[in-house]
Amino acid sequence: MLEEIKQISLNVKEELTKINTLSELEGFRNKFLVKKGAIQKLFEQLKTVSADKKPIIGKELNSLSKFAEQQYNILKTKLENSKSATQSLDITLPGRHQYCGTYHPVRQVVEDIVAIFKSMGFDVAEGPQIEDSFHNFDALNFQADHPARDMQDTFFVKSNQNDNDILLRTHTSPVQIRVMQAQKPPIRCIMPGRVYRNEAINSRSLAEFHQVEGLYINKNVTFAELKATMIVFAKKMYGEDSKFRFRPSFFPFTEPSAEFDISCYLCKGHGCKICKNTGWLEIAGCGMVHPNVLKAGGIDVEKYMGYAFGFGIERVALLKTGIDDIRYLYENDVRMLKQF
Ligand code: PHE
């Protein structure tokens, strides 16, 4: 019987080397390990063996049975694991998207605005965000009692008894003065940057926002040129068939002055909270530079004149992106930012 055990043991070993799949393993089990399998048959036979030989043969048989069982279990776990591994690798699944950082929508709009004005021959300049009241107000022809000088509207950094206070600039117009002081006409320049106003925050306004200032100084500059520049900009930014309008307005530093409006994107002109039910969104102020401002900038008013404009970048960004609340731009929710 020892011979038989040896033979089955060889068979077991040989079969084991051939197993590559779970169904082949099942075949192995049916051949050797089940009740009617080869090993169990040997155990039946063991009953007929004489008592003196039983211990030796029994030991051999036991170790064969144990070996076969062990190998079966090892292969089973191995094959099952590799099965689940191939199952979890579903090559038909769409790949995981890698998100790459992009410019913030406000940054993108600044870049767009700068690119459009550059294509019209404008240079780019910048000025300080912490200004003095000379550049922010006096040089821009604000009267001493102008309400914008009030604490209610302006964040003051340092008060000098009304003598050139230090403040956070309330608009980018002071950069006009700095550019005039630094350059000789003809000047054609845009000045993007961050500005601050002590304002209640709501869906249309923030206390900290961005503007792009524009300044053109040359001989014989006309209001018609200003209008044309604004219209070319609006068409490039919002498309050929965008609707816009000029409204008479007032700024201390321009005369005459106008407000430049774009038809509200949200309500298509019917009226909503963003356009305060007017159907129009005011995106820029503009006008012919006041002679007092030219003088403060050191420009010869007998020879030169100019126009200026100032865009509210967040407003332009709302129109461009279709966002209906300015605050979304600065909550920095990745789900929102990912869309741009
Ligand atoms: N500085 C003005 C504002 O902040 C905008 C403006 C700029 C108007 C230049 C006219 C000319 O509202």
mmCIF file of C-alpha atoms and ligand atoms in Angstrom:
data_model
loop_
_atom_site.group_PDB
_atom_site.id
_atom_site.type_symbol
_atom_site.label_atom_id
_atom_site.label_comp_id
_atom_site.label_asym_id
_atom_site.label_seq_id
_atom_site.Cartn_x
_atom_site.Cartn_y
_atom_site.Cartn_z
ATOM 1 C CA MET A 1 0.000 0.000 0.000
ATOM 2 C CA LEU A 2 2.961 2.283 0.589
ATOM 3 C CA GLU A 3 3.632 2.057 -3.132
ATOM 4 C CA GLU A 4 0.114 3.267 -3.884
ATOM 5 C CA ILE A 5 0.442 6.179 -1.495
ATOM 6 C CA LYS A 6 3.707 7.149 -3.170
ATOM 7 C CA GLN A 7 2.062 6.994 -6.588
ATOM 8 C CA ILE A 8 -0.914 9.149 -5.523
ATOM 9 C CA SER A 9 1.493 11.574 -3.878
ATOM 10 C CA LEU A 10 3.371 11.908 -7.170
ATOM 11 C CA ASN A 11 0.079 12.406 -9.003
ATOM 12 C CA VAL A 12 -0.941 15.084 -6.519
ATOM 13 C CA LYS A 13 2.339 16.949 -6.977
ATOM 14 C CA GLU A 14 2.152 16.738 -10.738
ATOM 15 C CA GLU A 15 -1.449 17.904 -10.903
ATOM 16 C CA LEU A 16 -0.677 20.815 -8.609
ATOM 17 C CA THR A 17 1.889 22.212 -11.047
ATOM 18 C CA LYS A 18 -0.759 22.286 -13.784
ATOM 19 C CA ILE A 19 -3.394 24.296 -11.942
ATOM 20 C CA ASN A 20 -3.858 27.835 -13.272
ATOM 21 C CA THR A 21 -7.552 28.499 -12.747
ATOM 22 C CA LEU A 22 -10.168 28.027 -10.071
ATOM 23 C CA SER A 23 -12.003 25.447 -12.196
ATOM 24 C CA GLU A 24 -8.787 23.426 -12.586
ATOM 25 C CA LEU A 25 -8.402 23.619 -8.825
ATOM 26 C CA GLU A 26 -11.954 22.349 -8.434
ATOM 27 C CA GLY A 27 -10.991 19.424 -10.698
ATOM 28 C CA PHE A 28 -8.070 18.699 -8.375
ATOM 29 C CA ARG A 29 -10.386 18.730 -5.368
ATOM 30 C CA ASN A 30 -12.818 16.323 -7.041
ATOM 31 C CA LYS A 31 -10.008 13.973 -7.946
ATOM 32 C CA PHE A 32 -8.235 13.846 -4.618
ATOM 33 C CA LEU A 33 -10.001 15.525 -1.747
ATOM 34 C CA VAL A 34 -13.713 14.684 -1.864
ATOM 35 C CA LYS A 35 -15.272 11.677 -0.099
ATOM 36 C CA LYS A 36 -14.959 9.526 -3.219
ATOM 37 C CA GLY A 37 -11.568 10.986 -4.118
ATOM 38 C CA ALA A 38 -8.293 9.096 -4.379
ATOM 39 C CA ILE A 39 -7.037 9.978 -0.905
ATOM 40 C CA GLN A 40 -10.259 9.052 0.831
ATOM 41 C CA LYS A 41 -10.121 5.709 -0.990
ATOM 42 C CA LEU A 42 -6.710 5.094 0.519
ATOM 43 C CA PHE A 43 -8.157 5.755 3.965
ATOM 44 C CA GLU A 44 -10.817 3.092 3.225
ATOM 45 C CA GLN A 45 -8.067 0.724 2.250
ATOM 46 C CA LEU A 46 -6.156 1.511 5.450
ATOM 47 C CA LYS A 47 -8.912 -0.229 7.435
ATOM 48 C CA THR A 48 -7.906 -3.553 5.861
ATOM 49 C CA VAL A 49 -4.209 -3.176 6.673
ATOM 50 C CA SER A 50 -2.804 -5.325 9.448
ATOM 51 C CA ALA A 51 -2.410 -3.687 12.840
ATOM 52 C CA ASP A 52 1.381 -3.724 12.850
ATOM 53 C CA LYS A 53 1.680 -1.864 9.548
ATOM 54 C CA LYS A 54 -1.108 0.581 10.281
ATOM 55 C CA PRO A 55 0.981 3.205 12.150
ATOM 56 C CA ILE A 56 3.573 3.549 9.386
ATOM 57 C CA ILE A 57 1.115 3.532 6.505
ATOM 58 C CA GLY A 58 -1.322 5.701 8.447
ATOM 59 C CA LYS A 59 1.387 8.280 9.030
ATOM 60 C CA GLU A 60 2.320 8.402 5.345
ATOM 61 C CA LEU A 61 -1.293 8.687 4.335
ATOM 62 C CA ASN A 62 -1.981 11.412 6.856
ATOM 63 C CA SER A 63 0.906 13.512 5.667
ATOM 64 C CA LEU A 64 -0.202 13.069 2.035
ATOM 65 C CA SER A 65 -3.733 14.099 2.933
ATOM 66 C CA LYS A 66 -2.503 17.092 4.898
ATOM 67 C CA PHE A 67 -0.146 18.159 2.087
ATOM 68 C CA ALA A 68 -2.865 17.934 -0.571
ATOM 69 C CA GLU A 69 -5.314 19.856 1.602
ATOM 70 C CA GLN A 70 -2.745 22.562 2.384
ATOM 71 C CA GLN A 71 -1.705 23.037 -1.216
ATOM 72 C CA TYR A 72 -5.346 23.171 -2.228
ATOM 73 C CA ASN A 73 -6.018 25.988 0.287
ATOM 74 C CA ILE A 74 -2.931 27.949 -0.675
ATOM 75 C CA LEU A 75 -3.816 27.820 -4.379
ATOM 76 C CA LYS A 76 -7.419 28.682 -3.642
ATOM 77 C CA THR A 77 -6.549 31.926 -1.854
ATOM 78 C CA LYS A 78 -3.987 32.793 -4.479
ATOM 79 C CA LEU A 79 -6.350 32.259 -7.408
ATOM 80 C CA GLU A 80 -9.223 34.029 -5.707
ATOM 81 C CA ASN A 81 -7.096 37.066 -4.960
ATOM 82 C CA SER A 82 -5.806 37.325 -8.483
ATOM 83 C CA LYS A 83 -9.380 36.944 -9.687
ATOM 84 C CA SER A 84 -10.565 39.921 -7.598
ATOM 85 C CA ALA A 85 -7.524 41.880 -8.744
ATOM 86 C CA THR A 86 -8.402 41.426 -12.399
ATOM 87 C CA GLN A 87 -12.030 42.169 -11.631
ATOM 88 C CA SER A 88 -11.263 45.491 -9.888
ATOM 89 C CA LEU A 89 -9.179 46.570 -12.869
ATOM 90 C CA ASP A 90 -12.006 47.590 -15.163
ATOM 91 C CA ILE A 91 -10.233 49.024 -18.176
ATOM 92 C CA THR A 92 -13.508 50.321 -19.583
ATOM 93 C CA LEU A 93 -13.883 52.833 -16.710
ATOM 94 C CA PRO A 94 -13.107 56.430 -17.716
ATOM 95 C CA GLY A 95 -9.749 57.530 -16.312
ATOM 96 C CA ARG A 96 -9.480 59.732 -13.242
ATOM 97 C CA HIS A 97 -9.357 63.388 -14.210
ATOM 98 C CA GLN A 98 -6.298 65.317 -13.119
ATOM 99 C CA TYR A 99 -7.283 68.851 -12.172
ATOM 100 C CA CYS A 100 -4.719 71.418 -13.030
ATOM 101 C CA GLY A 101 -4.817 74.825 -11.335
ATOM 102 C CA THR A 102 -6.097 77.727 -13.422
ATOM 103 C CA TYR A 103 -6.329 81.461 -13.079
ATOM 104 C CA HIS A 104 -9.104 82.777 -10.843
ATOM 105 C CA PRO A 105 -12.039 84.098 -12.933
ATOM 106 C CA VAL A 106 -11.222 87.669 -11.825
ATOM 107 C CA ARG A 107 -7.613 87.217 -12.927
ATOM 108 C CA GLN A 108 -8.808 85.799 -16.259
ATOM 109 C CA VAL A 109 -11.033 88.810 -16.832
ATOM 110 C CA VAL A 110 -8.161 91.197 -15.993
ATOM 111 C CA GLU A 111 -5.992 89.370 -18.524
ATOM 112 C CA ASP A 112 -8.760 89.574 -21.143
ATOM 113 C CA ILE A 113 -9.278 93.297 -20.546
ATOM 114 C CA VAL A 114 -5.545 93.994 -20.648
ATOM 115 C CA ALA A 115 -5.164 91.971 -23.866
ATOM 116 C CA ILE A 116 -7.995 93.866 -25.587
ATOM 117 C CA PHE A 117 -6.612 97.291 -24.651
ATOM 118 C CA LYS A 118 -3.069 96.237 -25.523
ATOM 119 C CA SER A 119 -4.346 95.362 -28.988
ATOM 120 C CA MET A 120 -5.567 98.965 -29.204
ATOM 121 C CA GLY A 121 -2.118 100.292 -28.331
ATOM 122 C CA PHE A 122 -2.436 100.824 -24.565
ATOM 123 C CA ASP A 123 0.496 100.256 -22.175
ATOM 124 C CA VAL A 124 0.017 98.828 -18.685
ATOM 125 C CA ALA A 125 0.970 100.608 -15.448
ATOM 126 C CA GLU A 126 0.365 99.986 -11.758
ATOM 127 C CA GLY A 127 0.237 102.108 -8.639
ATOM 128 C CA PRO A 128 0.220 101.571 -4.860
ATOM 129 C CA GLN A 129 -2.867 100.290 -3.044
ATOM 130 C CA ILE A 130 -1.991 102.373 0.000
ATOM 131 C CA GLU A 131 -2.345 105.915 -1.309
ATOM 132 C CA ASP A 132 -2.352 109.437 0.050
ATOM 133 C CA SER A 133 -5.355 111.700 -0.143
ATOM 134 C CA PHE A 134 -3.496 113.954 -2.603
ATOM 135 C CA HIS A 135 -3.428 111.286 -5.325
ATOM 136 C CA ASN A 136 -6.736 109.676 -4.392
ATOM 137 C CA PHE A 137 -8.744 112.918 -4.009
ATOM 138 C CA ASP A 138 -7.089 116.369 -4.300
ATOM 139 C CA ALA A 139 -5.258 115.840 -7.565
ATOM 140 C CA LEU A 140 -8.447 114.325 -8.989
ATOM 141 C CA ASN A 141 -10.350 117.534 -8.343
ATOM 142 C CA PHE A 142 -12.406 116.291 -5.372
ATOM 143 C CA GLN A 143 -13.624 119.270 -3.325
ATOM 144 C CA ALA A 144 -12.617 119.401 0.338
ATOM 145 C CA ASP A 145 -16.157 118.506 1.420
ATOM 146 C CA HIS A 146 -16.745 115.697 -1.104
ATOM 147 C CA PRO A 147 -18.613 112.828 0.627
ATOM 148 C CA ALA A 148 -16.146 110.219 -0.702
ATOM 149 C CA ARG A 149 -13.598 111.664 1.718
ATOM 150 C CA ASP A 150 -15.838 110.608 4.570
ATOM 151 C CA MET A 151 -14.917 107.725 6.898
ATOM 152 C CA GLN A 152 -18.159 106.114 5.761
ATOM 153 C CA ASP A 153 -16.747 105.540 2.292
ATOM 154 C CA THR A 154 -13.001 105.342 2.693
ATOM 155 C CA PHE A 155 -10.723 103.148 4.809
ATOM 156 C CA PHE A 156 -8.179 105.499 6.327
ATOM 157 C CA VAL A 157 -4.836 104.056 7.365
ATOM 158 C CA LYS A 158 -3.456 107.182 9.019
ATOM 159 C CA SER A 159 -5.140 110.496 9.512
ATOM 160 C CA ASN A 160 -2.973 113.636 9.338
ATOM 161 C CA GLN A 161 -5.562 116.259 10.374
ATOM 162 C CA ASN A 162 -6.862 116.300 6.797
ATOM 163 C CA ASP A 163 -3.406 117.091 5.522
ATOM 164 C CA ASN A 164 -2.568 114.296 3.087
ATOM 165 C CA ASP A 165 -4.079 111.371 4.952
ATOM 166 C CA ILE A 166 -2.906 107.843 4.192
ATOM 167 C CA LEU A 167 -5.701 105.595 2.957
ATOM 168 C CA LEU A 168 -6.566 102.493 0.956
ATOM 169 C CA ARG A 169 -7.232 103.796 -2.543
ATOM 170 C CA THR A 170 -10.944 103.912 -3.344
ATOM 171 C CA HIS A 171 -10.377 103.677 -7.097
ATOM 172 C CA THR A 172 -7.552 103.247 -9.620
ATOM 173 C CA SER A 173 -7.835 106.887 -10.778
ATOM 174 C CA PRO A 174 -4.886 108.039 -8.577
ATOM 175 C CA VAL A 175 -2.670 105.962 -10.878
ATOM 176 C CA GLN A 176 -3.689 108.404 -13.662
ATOM 177 C CA ILE A 177 -1.891 111.155 -11.724
ATOM 178 C CA ARG A 178 1.182 108.984 -11.150
ATOM 179 C CA VAL A 179 1.354 108.062 -14.843
ATOM 180 C CA MET A 180 0.958 111.723 -15.921
ATOM 181 C CA GLN A 181 3.709 112.728 -13.507
ATOM 182 C CA ALA A 182 6.014 110.017 -14.830
ATOM 183 C CA GLN A 183 5.373 110.148 -18.590
ATOM 184 C CA LYS A 184 5.192 112.712 -21.358
ATOM 185 C CA PRO A 185 2.202 112.805 -23.738
ATOM 186 C CA PRO A 186 1.059 111.112 -25.836
ATOM 187 C CA ILE A 187 0.040 108.733 -23.047
ATOM 188 C CA ARG A 188 -2.089 105.681 -23.691
ATOM 189 C CA CYS A 189 -2.194 103.496 -20.634
ATOM 190 C CA ILE A 190 -4.365 101.095 -18.646
ATOM 191 C CA MET A 191 -3.943 100.560 -14.915
ATOM 192 C CA PRO A 192 -5.463 97.437 -13.358
ATOM 193 C CA GLY A 193 -5.539 96.920 -9.601
ATOM 194 C CA ARG A 194 -7.290 96.317 -6.323
ATOM 195 C CA VAL A 195 -9.354 99.022 -4.648
ATOM 196 C CA TYR A 196 -11.149 99.374 -1.308
ATOM 197 C CA ARG A 197 -14.396 100.961 -0.193
ATOM 198 C CA ASN A 198 -16.127 100.968 3.140
ATOM 199 C CA GLU A 199 -19.294 99.490 1.646
ATOM 200 C CA ALA A 200 -21.973 97.083 2.788
ATOM 201 C CA ILE A 201 -21.338 93.717 1.160
ATOM 202 C CA ASN A 202 -24.149 92.337 -1.004
ATOM 203 C CA SER A 203 -24.694 90.497 -4.272
ATOM 204 C CA ARG A 204 -23.470 93.513 -6.294
ATOM 205 C CA SER A 205 -20.816 95.116 -4.096
ATOM 206 C CA LEU A 206 -17.770 94.185 -2.050
ATOM 207 C CA ALA A 207 -15.518 96.266 0.193
ATOM 208 C CA GLU A 208 -12.460 95.057 -1.713
ATOM 209 C CA PHE A 209 -12.617 94.734 -5.490
ATOM 210 C CA HIS A 210 -10.764 95.461 -8.734
ATOM 211 C CA GLN A 211 -10.795 98.157 -11.355
ATOM 212 C CA VAL A 212 -9.036 98.804 -14.629
ATOM 213 C CA GLU A 213 -8.343 102.466 -15.236
ATOM 214 C CA GLY A 214 -7.679 103.806 -18.713
ATOM 215 C CA LEU A 215 -6.056 107.078 -19.738
ATOM 216 C CA TYR A 216 -5.394 108.606 -23.123
ATOM 217 C CA ILE A 217 -3.696 111.991 -23.434
ATOM 218 C CA ASN A 218 -2.783 113.610 -26.706
ATOM 219 C CA LYS A 219 -3.539 116.680 -28.826
ATOM 220 C CA ASN A 220 -7.167 117.059 -29.989
ATOM 221 C CA VAL A 221 -8.639 114.057 -28.188
ATOM 222 C CA THR A 222 -12.409 113.809 -28.630
ATOM 223 C CA PHE A 223 -15.310 112.297 -26.768
ATOM 224 C CA ALA A 224 -16.110 110.371 -29.957
ATOM 225 C CA GLU A 225 -12.749 108.581 -29.611
ATOM 226 C CA LEU A 226 -13.611 107.688 -26.024
ATOM 227 C CA LYS A 227 -16.971 106.272 -27.118
ATOM 228 C CA ALA A 228 -15.389 104.309 -29.950
ATOM 229 C CA THR A 229 -12.784 102.825 -27.588
ATOM 230 C CA MET A 230 -15.436 101.704 -25.102
ATOM 231 C CA ILE A 231 -17.608 100.219 -27.837
ATOM 232 C CA VAL A 232 -14.726 98.316 -29.444
ATOM 233 C CA PHE A 233 -13.829 96.971 -26.014
ATOM 234 C CA ALA A 234 -17.420 95.876 -25.265
ATOM 235 C CA LYS A 235 -17.791 94.141 -28.603
ATOM 236 C CA LYS A 236 -14.498 92.284 -28.193
ATOM 237 C CA MET A 237 -15.395 91.284 -24.649
ATOM 238 C CA TYR A 238 -19.067 90.377 -25.058
ATOM 239 C CA GLY A 239 -19.546 89.796 -28.760
ATOM 240 C CA GLU A 240 -20.609 91.866 -31.753
ATOM 241 C CA ASP A 241 -24.284 91.895 -30.846
ATOM 242 C CA SER A 242 -23.921 92.896 -27.184
ATOM 243 C CA LYS A 243 -26.068 95.863 -26.169
ATOM 244 C CA PHE A 244 -24.624 98.878 -24.353
ATOM 245 C CA ARG A 245 -25.412 102.504 -23.634
ATOM 246 C CA PHE A 246 -23.807 105.709 -22.348
ATOM 247 C CA ARG A 247 -25.546 107.771 -19.679
ATOM 248 C CA PRO A 248 -24.566 111.295 -18.614
ATOM 249 C CA SER A 249 -22.942 111.189 -15.210
ATOM 250 C CA PHE A 250 -20.672 113.127 -12.891
ATOM 251 C CA PHE A 251 -17.137 112.552 -11.649
ATOM 252 C CA PRO A 252 -14.989 115.355 -10.219
ATOM 253 C CA PHE A 253 -12.077 114.307 -12.436
ATOM 254 C CA THR A 254 -13.870 114.175 -15.824
ATOM 255 C CA GLU A 255 -15.998 116.693 -17.680
ATOM 256 C CA PRO A 256 -18.210 115.776 -19.412
ATOM 257 C CA SER A 257 -18.673 112.389 -17.759
ATOM 258 C CA ALA A 258 -20.631 109.295 -18.644
ATOM 259 C CA GLU A 259 -21.544 105.923 -17.258
ATOM 260 C CA PHE A 260 -21.157 102.926 -19.552
ATOM 261 C CA ASP A 261 -23.781 100.178 -19.184
ATOM 262 C CA ILE A 262 -24.155 96.691 -20.666
ATOM 263 C CA SER A 263 -27.509 94.967 -21.068
ATOM 264 C CA CYS A 264 -28.047 92.647 -18.066
ATOM 265 C CA TYR A 265 -27.062 89.064 -18.917
ATOM 266 C CA LEU A 266 -29.264 87.517 -16.237
ATOM 267 C CA CYS A 267 -32.663 88.906 -17.113
ATOM 268 C CA LYS A 268 -31.851 89.790 -20.735
ATOM 269 C CA GLY A 269 -32.909 93.337 -19.985
ATOM 270 C CA HIS A 270 -36.192 92.520 -18.223
ATOM 271 C CA GLY A 271 -35.038 93.521 -14.738
ATOM 272 C CA CYS A 272 -33.611 91.501 -11.814
ATOM 273 C CA LYS A 273 -31.739 91.892 -8.499
ATOM 274 C CA ILE A 274 -28.347 92.140 -10.207
ATOM 275 C CA CYS A 275 -29.383 95.086 -12.404
ATOM 276 C CA LYS A 276 -31.687 96.534 -9.718
ATOM 277 C CA ASN A 277 -34.598 96.006 -12.130
ATOM 278 C CA THR A 278 -33.196 98.399 -14.715
ATOM 279 C CA GLY A 279 -32.161 95.781 -17.294
ATOM 280 C CA TRP A 280 -28.699 97.383 -17.451
ATOM 281 C CA LEU A 281 -25.456 96.795 -15.574
ATOM 282 C CA GLU A 282 -23.134 99.688 -15.032
ATOM 283 C CA ILE A 283 -19.602 98.462 -15.777
ATOM 284 C CA ALA A 284 -17.548 101.641 -16.234
ATOM 285 C CA GLY A 285 -17.339 105.355 -15.631
ATOM 286 C CA CYS A 286 -15.657 107.554 -18.218
ATOM 287 C CA GLY A 287 -15.239 111.093 -19.502
ATOM 288 C CA MET A 288 -12.876 113.773 -20.750
ATOM 289 C CA VAL A 289 -10.092 114.403 -18.224
ATOM 290 C CA HIS A 290 -10.799 117.591 -16.232
ATOM 291 C CA PRO A 291 -8.183 120.333 -16.867
ATOM 292 C CA ASN A 292 -7.510 120.550 -13.115
ATOM 293 C CA VAL A 293 -6.499 116.888 -13.167
ATOM 294 C CA LEU A 294 -4.191 117.411 -16.138
ATOM 295 C CA LYS A 295 -2.608 120.326 -14.288
ATOM 296 C CA ALA A 296 -2.119 118.241 -11.132
ATOM 297 C CA GLY A 297 -0.407 115.625 -13.304
ATOM 298 C CA GLY A 298 1.923 118.273 -14.768
ATOM 299 C CA ILE A 299 0.384 118.223 -18.270
ATOM 300 C CA ASP A 300 0.262 121.409 -20.356
ATOM 301 C CA VAL A 301 -3.497 122.029 -20.692
ATOM 302 C CA GLU A 302 -2.977 124.490 -23.526
ATOM 303 C CA LYS A 303 -1.567 121.703 -25.675
ATOM 304 C CA TYR A 304 -3.084 118.480 -24.462
ATOM 305 C CA MET A 305 -6.367 116.934 -23.521
ATOM 306 C CA GLY A 306 -7.507 113.415 -22.818
ATOM 307 C CA TYR A 307 -10.106 110.886 -21.872
ATOM 308 C CA ALA A 308 -10.219 108.421 -18.990
ATOM 309 C CA PHE A 309 -12.314 105.429 -18.025
ATOM 310 C CA GLY A 310 -12.561 103.019 -15.121
ATOM 311 C CA PHE A 311 -14.039 99.515 -15.302
ATOM 312 C CA GLY A 312 -15.296 97.525 -12.340
ATOM 313 C CA ILE A 313 -13.658 94.179 -13.004
ATOM 314 C CA GLU A 314 -15.953 92.042 -10.837
ATOM 315 C CA ARG A 315 -18.961 93.438 -12.682
ATOM 316 C CA VAL A 316 -17.309 92.606 -15.989
ATOM 317 C CA ALA A 317 -16.541 89.117 -14.601
ATOM 318 C CA LEU A 318 -20.163 88.554 -13.526
ATOM 319 C CA LEU A 319 -21.351 89.442 -16.996
ATOM 320 C CA LYS A 320 -18.728 87.247 -18.593
ATOM 321 C CA THR A 321 -19.285 84.164 -16.396
ATOM 322 C CA GLY A 322 -23.017 84.405 -15.731
ATOM 323 C CA ILE A 323 -22.511 84.281 -11.926
ATOM 324 C CA ASP A 324 -25.381 86.083 -10.215
ATOM 325 C CA ASP A 325 -23.733 87.023 -6.924
ATOM 326 C CA ILE A 326 -20.399 88.831 -6.672
ATOM 327 C CA ARG A 327 -19.606 87.091 -3.356
ATOM 328 C CA TYR A 328 -19.219 83.693 -5.100
ATOM 329 C CA LEU A 329 -16.065 85.072 -6.705
ATOM 330 C CA TYR A 330 -14.310 85.247 -3.341
ATOM 331 C CA GLU A 331 -15.705 82.297 -1.391
ATOM 332 C CA ASN A 332 -13.089 80.266 -3.260
ATOM 333 C CA ASP A 333 -15.266 77.170 -3.348
ATOM 334 C CA VAL A 334 -13.300 74.751 -5.520
ATOM 335 C CA ARG A 335 -16.521 73.460 -7.099
ATOM 336 C CA MET A 336 -17.159 76.971 -8.394
ATOM 337 C CA LEU A 337 -13.553 77.720 -9.371
ATOM 338 C CA LYS A 338 -13.167 74.410 -11.250
ATOM 339 C CA GLN A 339 -15.711 75.608 -13.783
ATOM 340 C CA PHE A 340 -13.377 78.249 -15.165
HETATM 341 N N1 PHE B 1 -12.884 106.254 -10.634
HETATM 342 C C1 PHE B 1 -14.270 106.115 -11.014
HETATM 343 C C2 PHE B 1 -14.949 105.189 -10.035
HETATM 344 O O1 PHE B 1 -14.304 104.575 -9.259
HETATM 345 C C3 PHE B 1 -14.401 105.564 -12.398
HETATM 346 C C4 PHE B 1 -13.893 106.506 -13.440
HETATM 347 C C5 PHE B 1 -12.611 106.414 -13.902
HETATM 348 C C6 PHE B 1 -14.732 107.469 -13.998
HETATM 349 C C7 PHE B 1 -12.147 107.278 -14.888
HETATM 350 C C8 PHE B 1 -14.305 108.306 -14.965
HETATM 351 C C9 PHE B 1 -13.002 108.235 -15.424
HETATM 352 O O2 PHE B 1 -16.151 105.035 -10.031
#
